[in-house]
């Protein structure tokens, strides 16, 4: 009997030990906390992007050119979409002057909190820096956020121009017979449109006088008013006038899906291809988490067919890239623009 009791006691003790061991294992096993999907976004590459506690107030997008031009209109399309996406007002502010330098100088004077952005093309972040016309360097010109789109440049004349020019061959012939007499408006000195002309005209061996303005809209006014003979602007700024028949496109600086039948300046031997590209910058030292989040938001916006159509109507082909892509584009175009300025005799080798 005693032996039986002892055996039962041993069995009960063993069961108790097994239970305690099981409880101990359960108590010390840790699991990852559940992920709150409200705090994550997915970027265009399929990566999770943490949603920062931003924005908390209205955002300003600076445009360094006059209202009504291609850069301004595209910025307003983006601003409207961002307002809906972010739940705050996104306001476009035009600060024209210095081929975008005035606007960019204002951008970098603001805190790096993401509440001041800039929608721009290569003039103020690259060209004017190379020319020594800025108080900032290429590295100090703001935080690259996203590449938005590209557009070729278009050399155009008014359909009823007083010189009777209807083709690029007409333009070249007149320029050779009347050196320096022909004039062409550009949206700022040494913008991409101006550089494309300097390079092309140098290659073609013709002398044409440039007339820098404060933006594409002014270029259009000058040409249609017969104050200058031609203009060279991003295709986005001339497309509606080409389509309406008010202007004749003499040549595009690069092939484009917008007008596949348009003549190309590159059809002339030695003329280099140029595109204008559009991007978003923030003020310096923006928190990388906000940069990544804002870049992903812009990427999502550009996937919207209505937004893409609006940009297309402005002559801008959607070409989204994140912060690294626009940084790489800046590096690439720094070399391209340097070569163009050297070829034009503006910079020494």
Coordinates of C-alpha atoms in Angstrom, one line a residue:
X1 CA 0.0 0.0 0.0
X2 CA 2.8 2.4 1.0
X3 CA 4.6 1.5 -2.2
X4 CA 1.5 2.4 -4.2
X5 CA 1.1 5.7 -2.5
X6 CA 4.7 6.6 -3.2
X7 CA 4.3 5.7 -6.8
X8 CA 1.2 7.9 -7.2
X9 CA 3.1 10.8 -5.5
X10 CA 6.0 10.4 -7.9
X11 CA 3.6 10.4 -10.9
X12 CA 1.8 13.5 -9.6
X13 CA 5.1 15.3 -9.1
X14 CA 6.3 14.5 -12.6
X15 CA 3.0 15.8 -14.0
X16 CA 3.4 19.0 -12.0
X17 CA 6.9 19.5 -13.3
X18 CA 5.8 19.0 -16.9
X19 CA 3.0 21.5 -16.5
X20 CA 5.4 24.1 -15.0
X21 CA 7.9 23.6 -17.8
X22 CA 5.1 24.1 -20.4
X23 CA 3.9 27.3 -18.6
X24 CA 7.5 28.6 -18.4
X25 CA 8.0 28.1 -22.2
X26 CA 4.8 29.9 -23.0
X27 CA 5.7 32.8 -20.6
X28 CA 9.1 33.4 -22.1
X29 CA 8.1 33.1 -25.8
X30 CA 7.8 36.6 -27.4
X31 CA 5.9 37.5 -30.6
X32 CA 6.3 40.6 -32.8
X33 CA 3.7 43.2 -32.1
X34 CA 1.1 43.5 -34.9
X35 CA 1.8 46.1 -37.6
X36 CA -0.7 48.9 -37.7
X37 CA -1.4 49.3 -41.5
X38 CA -2.5 52.9 -40.9
X39 CA 1.2 53.8 -40.2
X40 CA 2.5 52.4 -43.4
X41 CA 2.4 53.3 -47.1
X42 CA 3.7 51.2 -50.1
X43 CA 5.9 53.0 -52.6
X44 CA 6.0 52.4 -56.3
X45 CA 8.7 49.7 -55.8
X46 CA 6.4 47.8 -53.5
X47 CA 8.4 48.7 -50.3
X48 CA 6.7 49.8 -47.1
X49 CA 7.1 53.5 -46.4
X50 CA 6.5 54.6 -42.8
X51 CA 3.9 57.4 -42.6
X52 CA 5.4 60.3 -40.6
X53 CA 3.3 62.6 -38.4
X54 CA 3.2 65.1 -41.3
X55 CA 1.8 67.3 -42.6
X56 CA 0.1 69.3 -39.8
X57 CA -0.4 72.5 -41.7
X58 CA -0.6 74.0 -45.2
X59 CA 2.2 73.5 -47.8
X60 CA 3.6 76.0 -50.3
X61 CA 5.0 75.0 -53.6
X62 CA 7.3 77.7 -55.0
X63 CA 7.5 78.2 -58.8
X64 CA 10.4 80.3 -59.9
X65 CA 8.6 81.5 -63.1
X66 CA 5.6 83.6 -64.0
X67 CA 2.1 82.4 -63.7
X68 CA 0.5 80.7 -66.8
X69 CA 3.6 79.0 -68.1
X70 CA 4.2 75.2 -68.3
X71 CA 6.0 74.9 -65.0
X72 CA 3.4 76.9 -63.2
X73 CA 0.4 75.0 -64.7
X74 CA 2.0 71.6 -64.0
X75 CA 2.7 72.7 -60.4
X76 CA -0.9 73.6 -60.0
X77 CA -2.1 70.2 -61.2
X78 CA 0.2 68.5 -58.7
X79 CA -0.7 70.9 -55.9
X80 CA -4.4 70.2 -56.3
X81 CA -3.9 66.4 -56.2
X82 CA -1.6 66.7 -53.2
X83 CA -4.2 68.7 -51.3
X84 CA -6.7 65.9 -51.8
X85 CA -4.2 63.2 -50.9
X86 CA -2.6 64.9 -47.8
X87 CA -5.7 66.6 -46.4
X88 CA -4.1 70.1 -46.2
X89 CA -4.1 73.0 -48.6
X90 CA -1.2 73.1 -51.0
X91 CA -0.7 76.5 -52.4
X92 CA 1.4 77.6 -55.4
X93 CA 3.4 80.7 -55.1
X94 CA 5.1 82.3 -58.1
X95 CA 8.5 84.0 -57.4
X96 CA 9.8 84.8 -60.9
X97 CA 13.3 86.0 -61.6
X98 CA 16.8 85.0 -62.4
X99 CA 15.7 81.9 -64.4
X100 CA 14.3 80.3 -61.2
X101 CA 17.0 81.5 -58.9
X102 CA 14.8 83.9 -56.9
X103 CA 12.3 81.0 -56.2
X104 CA 15.1 78.6 -55.2
X105 CA 16.8 81.0 -53.0
X106 CA 13.5 81.5 -51.2
X107 CA 13.1 77.7 -50.9
X108 CA 16.4 77.1 -49.2
X109 CA 15.8 80.0 -46.8
X110 CA 13.0 78.0 -45.2
X111 CA 13.3 75.3 -42.5
X112 CA 13.8 71.7 -43.6
X113 CA 10.3 70.7 -42.4
X114 CA 8.6 69.9 -45.8
X115 CA 6.2 72.8 -45.7
X116 CA 8.0 74.7 -48.5
X117 CA 8.6 72.8 -51.7
X118 CA 9.6 73.8 -55.2
X119 CA 8.4 72.6 -58.6
X120 CA 11.2 73.3 -61.1
X121 CA 13.2 72.4 -64.1
X122 CA 17.1 72.3 -64.5
X123 CA 17.7 76.0 -64.8
X124 CA 18.0 77.1 -61.2
X125 CA 19.4 73.9 -59.6
X126 CA 22.1 73.4 -62.2
X127 CA 22.7 75.9 -65.0
X128 CA 22.7 79.1 -62.9
X129 CA 24.9 77.5 -60.3
X130 CA 27.5 76.6 -63.0
X131 CA 27.4 80.1 -64.3
X132 CA 28.1 81.5 -60.8
X133 CA 24.8 83.3 -60.6
X134 CA 23.7 81.8 -57.2
X135 CA 24.6 82.0 -53.6
X136 CA 24.1 78.3 -53.3
X137 CA 25.9 75.2 -54.7
X138 CA 24.3 72.3 -56.6
X139 CA 24.5 70.3 -53.3
X140 CA 23.0 73.1 -51.3
X141 CA 20.1 73.9 -53.7
X142 CA 17.5 71.9 -51.8
X143 CA 16.5 68.3 -51.0
X144 CA 15.5 66.3 -54.2
X145 CA 12.2 64.6 -53.6
X146 CA 10.8 63.3 -56.9
X147 CA 11.1 63.4 -60.7
X148 CA 7.7 64.1 -62.2
X149 CA 8.1 64.2 -66.0
X150 CA 9.9 65.2 -69.1
X151 CA 9.3 67.4 -72.2
X152 CA 11.3 68.2 -75.3
X153 CA 11.9 71.8 -76.2
X154 CA 10.1 73.3 -79.2
X155 CA 11.5 76.0 -81.6
X156 CA 8.4 77.8 -82.9
X157 CA 7.4 80.8 -84.9
X158 CA 4.0 82.5 -85.2
X159 CA 2.0 81.1 -88.1
X160 CA 1.6 84.6 -89.5
X161 CA 5.2 85.7 -88.8
X162 CA 6.5 88.7 -90.7
X163 CA 9.6 86.9 -92.0
X164 CA 7.6 84.3 -93.9
X165 CA 9.4 81.4 -92.1
X166 CA 7.5 78.1 -92.3
X167 CA 10.3 75.5 -91.9
X168 CA 13.6 75.0 -90.1
X169 CA 15.3 75.3 -93.5
X170 CA 13.7 78.7 -93.9
X171 CA 14.9 79.7 -90.5
X172 CA 18.5 78.6 -91.2
X173 CA 18.5 80.3 -94.6
X174 CA 17.2 83.6 -93.2
X175 CA 19.7 83.5 -90.3
X176 CA 22.6 83.0 -92.7
X177 CA 21.5 85.8 -95.0
X178 CA 20.8 88.1 -92.0
X179 CA 23.3 87.3 -89.2
X180 CA 22.1 88.3 -85.8
X181 CA 18.8 89.8 -87.1
X182 CA 16.5 86.9 -86.1
X183 CA 15.5 86.9 -82.4
X184 CA 14.1 84.1 -80.3
X185 CA 12.6 84.3 -76.8
X186 CA 13.5 81.8 -74.1
X187 CA 12.1 81.3 -70.6
X188 CA 15.1 82.6 -68.7
X189 CA 18.7 83.0 -69.6
X190 CA 20.6 79.6 -69.9
X191 CA 17.5 77.5 -69.1
X192 CA 17.4 74.1 -70.8
X193 CA 15.5 75.7 -73.8
X194 CA 18.2 78.4 -74.2
X195 CA 21.0 75.8 -73.9
X196 CA 19.4 73.6 -76.5
X197 CA 19.3 76.6 -78.9
X198 CA 22.9 77.7 -78.2
X199 CA 24.1 74.2 -78.9
X200 CA 22.0 73.7 -82.0
X201 CA 22.7 77.1 -83.5
X202 CA 26.4 76.8 -82.9
X203 CA 26.4 73.4 -84.7
X204 CA 24.4 74.8 -87.5
X205 CA 26.7 77.8 -87.9
X206 CA 24.0 80.5 -87.6
X207 CA 23.9 83.6 -85.4
X208 CA 20.5 84.3 -83.8
X209 CA 19.9 86.7 -80.9
X210 CA 18.3 85.4 -77.7
X211 CA 15.8 87.3 -75.7
X212 CA 15.6 85.9 -72.2
X213 CA 12.2 86.4 -70.5
X214 CA 10.7 85.6 -67.1
X215 CA 8.9 82.5 -68.3
X216 CA 7.2 80.5 -71.0
X217 CA 4.0 82.5 -70.9
X218 CA 5.9 85.7 -71.7
X219 CA 7.7 84.0 -74.6
X220 CA 4.4 83.1 -76.1
X221 CA 3.1 86.6 -75.8
X222 CA 6.2 88.0 -77.4
X223 CA 6.0 85.7 -80.4
X224 CA 2.3 86.0 -81.0
X225 CA 2.6 89.8 -80.7
X226 CA 5.4 89.8 -83.3
X227 CA 7.9 91.3 -80.9
X228 CA 10.3 88.5 -81.4
X229 CA 10.7 86.1 -84.4
X230 CA 10.7 82.8 -82.6
X231 CA 10.6 81.1 -79.2
X232 CA 12.3 78.0 -77.7
X233 CA 10.4 76.6 -74.8
X234 CA 9.5 73.2 -73.3
X235 CA 7.0 71.6 -75.7
X236 CA 4.5 71.7 -72.8
X237 CA 4.4 75.5 -73.1
X238 CA 3.8 75.6 -76.8
X239 CA 1.7 72.5 -77.5
X240 CA -1.7 74.2 -77.4
X241 CA -0.6 76.9 -79.8
X242 CA 0.9 74.4 -82.2
X243 CA -2.3 72.3 -82.1
X244 CA -4.5 75.4 -82.6
X245 CA -2.4 76.5 -85.6
X246 CA -1.3 79.8 -84.1
X247 CA 2.3 78.6 -84.1
X248 CA 4.5 76.5 -86.4
X249 CA 6.9 74.0 -84.8
X250 CA 10.2 74.2 -86.7
X251 CA 11.8 71.5 -84.7
X252 CA 11.8 69.5 -81.4
X253 CA 14.9 69.1 -79.4
X254 CA 14.2 65.4 -78.9
X255 CA 11.7 62.7 -80.1
X256 CA 8.4 62.9 -78.4
X257 CA 5.2 60.8 -78.2
X258 CA 3.3 64.1 -78.1
X259 CA 4.0 65.0 -81.7
X260 CA 5.6 62.1 -83.6
X261 CA 5.3 63.9 -86.9
X262 CA 7.1 67.1 -85.8
X263 CA 10.5 67.8 -87.4
X264 CA 13.5 67.2 -85.2
X265 CA 16.5 69.5 -84.7
X266 CA 18.5 66.4 -84.3
X267 CA 17.8 65.6 -88.0
X268 CA 20.5 68.1 -88.7
X269 CA 24.0 66.6 -88.4
X270 CA 25.7 67.1 -85.1
X271 CA 22.8 68.7 -83.2
X272 CA 22.5 67.2 -79.7
X273 CA 19.3 65.9 -78.1
X274 CA 17.8 67.8 -75.2
X275 CA 14.9 67.2 -72.8
X276 CA 13.5 69.4 -70.1
X277 CA 12.6 67.5 -67.0
X278 CA 10.4 68.6 -64.0
X279 CA 10.9 67.7 -60.4
X280 CA 10.0 68.5 -56.8
X281 CA 12.5 69.7 -54.2
X282 CA 12.2 70.6 -50.5
X283 CA 14.2 72.9 -48.4
X284 CA 17.6 71.6 -47.2
X285 CA 18.0 68.9 -44.5
X286 CA 14.4 67.5 -44.8
X287 CA 13.9 64.5 -42.6
X288 CA 14.5 61.4 -44.8
X289 CA 11.3 59.8 -43.5
X290 CA 9.3 62.8 -44.8
X291 CA 11.3 62.8 -48.1
X292 CA 10.5 59.1 -48.7
X293 CA 6.8 59.5 -47.7
X294 CA 6.3 62.6 -49.9
X295 CA 8.1 60.9 -52.8
X296 CA 5.8 57.9 -52.5
X297 CA 2.7 60.2 -52.4
X298 CA 3.8 62.0 -55.6
X299 CA 4.4 58.6 -57.2
X300 CA 0.8 57.5 -56.3
X301 CA -0.6 60.7 -57.6
X302 CA 1.1 60.3 -61.0
X303 CA -0.4 56.9 -61.4
X304 CA -3.8 58.5 -61.5
X305 CA -5.1 58.5 -65.1
X306 CA -6.7 61.9 -64.7
X307 CA -3.5 63.5 -63.4
X308 CA -1.5 61.9 -66.2
X309 CA -4.0 63.2 -68.8
X310 CA -3.7 66.7 -67.3
X311 CA 0.0 66.6 -67.5
X312 CA -0.2 65.1 -71.0
X313 CA -2.4 68.0 -72.1
X314 CA 0.4 70.3 -70.9
X315 CA 2.9 68.4 -73.0
X316 CA 4.6 66.7 -70.1
X317 CA 5.2 62.9 -70.3
X318 CA 5.0 61.3 -66.8
X319 CA 8.3 59.9 -65.8
X320 CA 8.2 59.3 -62.0
X321 CA 11.4 58.7 -60.1
X322 CA 12.1 58.8 -56.3
X323 CA 14.6 61.0 -54.5
X324 CA 17.5 58.9 -55.7
X325 CA 16.4 59.1 -59.3
X326 CA 16.1 62.8 -59.4
X327 CA 19.5 63.1 -57.7
X328 CA 21.0 60.9 -60.4
X329 CA 19.3 63.0 -63.0
X330 CA 20.9 66.2 -61.5
X331 CA 24.3 64.5 -61.7
X332 CA 23.7 63.4 -65.3
X333 CA 22.4 66.8 -66.5
X334 CA 25.2 68.7 -64.7
X335 CA 27.6 67.1 -67.2
X336 CA 25.3 67.7 -70.2
X337 CA 24.8 71.3 -69.3
X338 CA 28.5 71.9 -68.6
X339 CA 29.3 70.5 -72.1
X340 CA 26.7 72.8 -73.7
X341 CA 28.0 75.9 -71.9
X342 CA 31.5 75.1 -72.9
X343 CA 30.4 74.5 -76.6
X344 CA 28.6 77.9 -76.5
X345 CA 31.7 79.6 -75.2
X346 CA 30.1 80.6 -72.0
X347 CA 32.3 78.4 -69.8
X348 CA 35.9 77.5 -70.3
X349 CA 36.9 73.9 -70.4

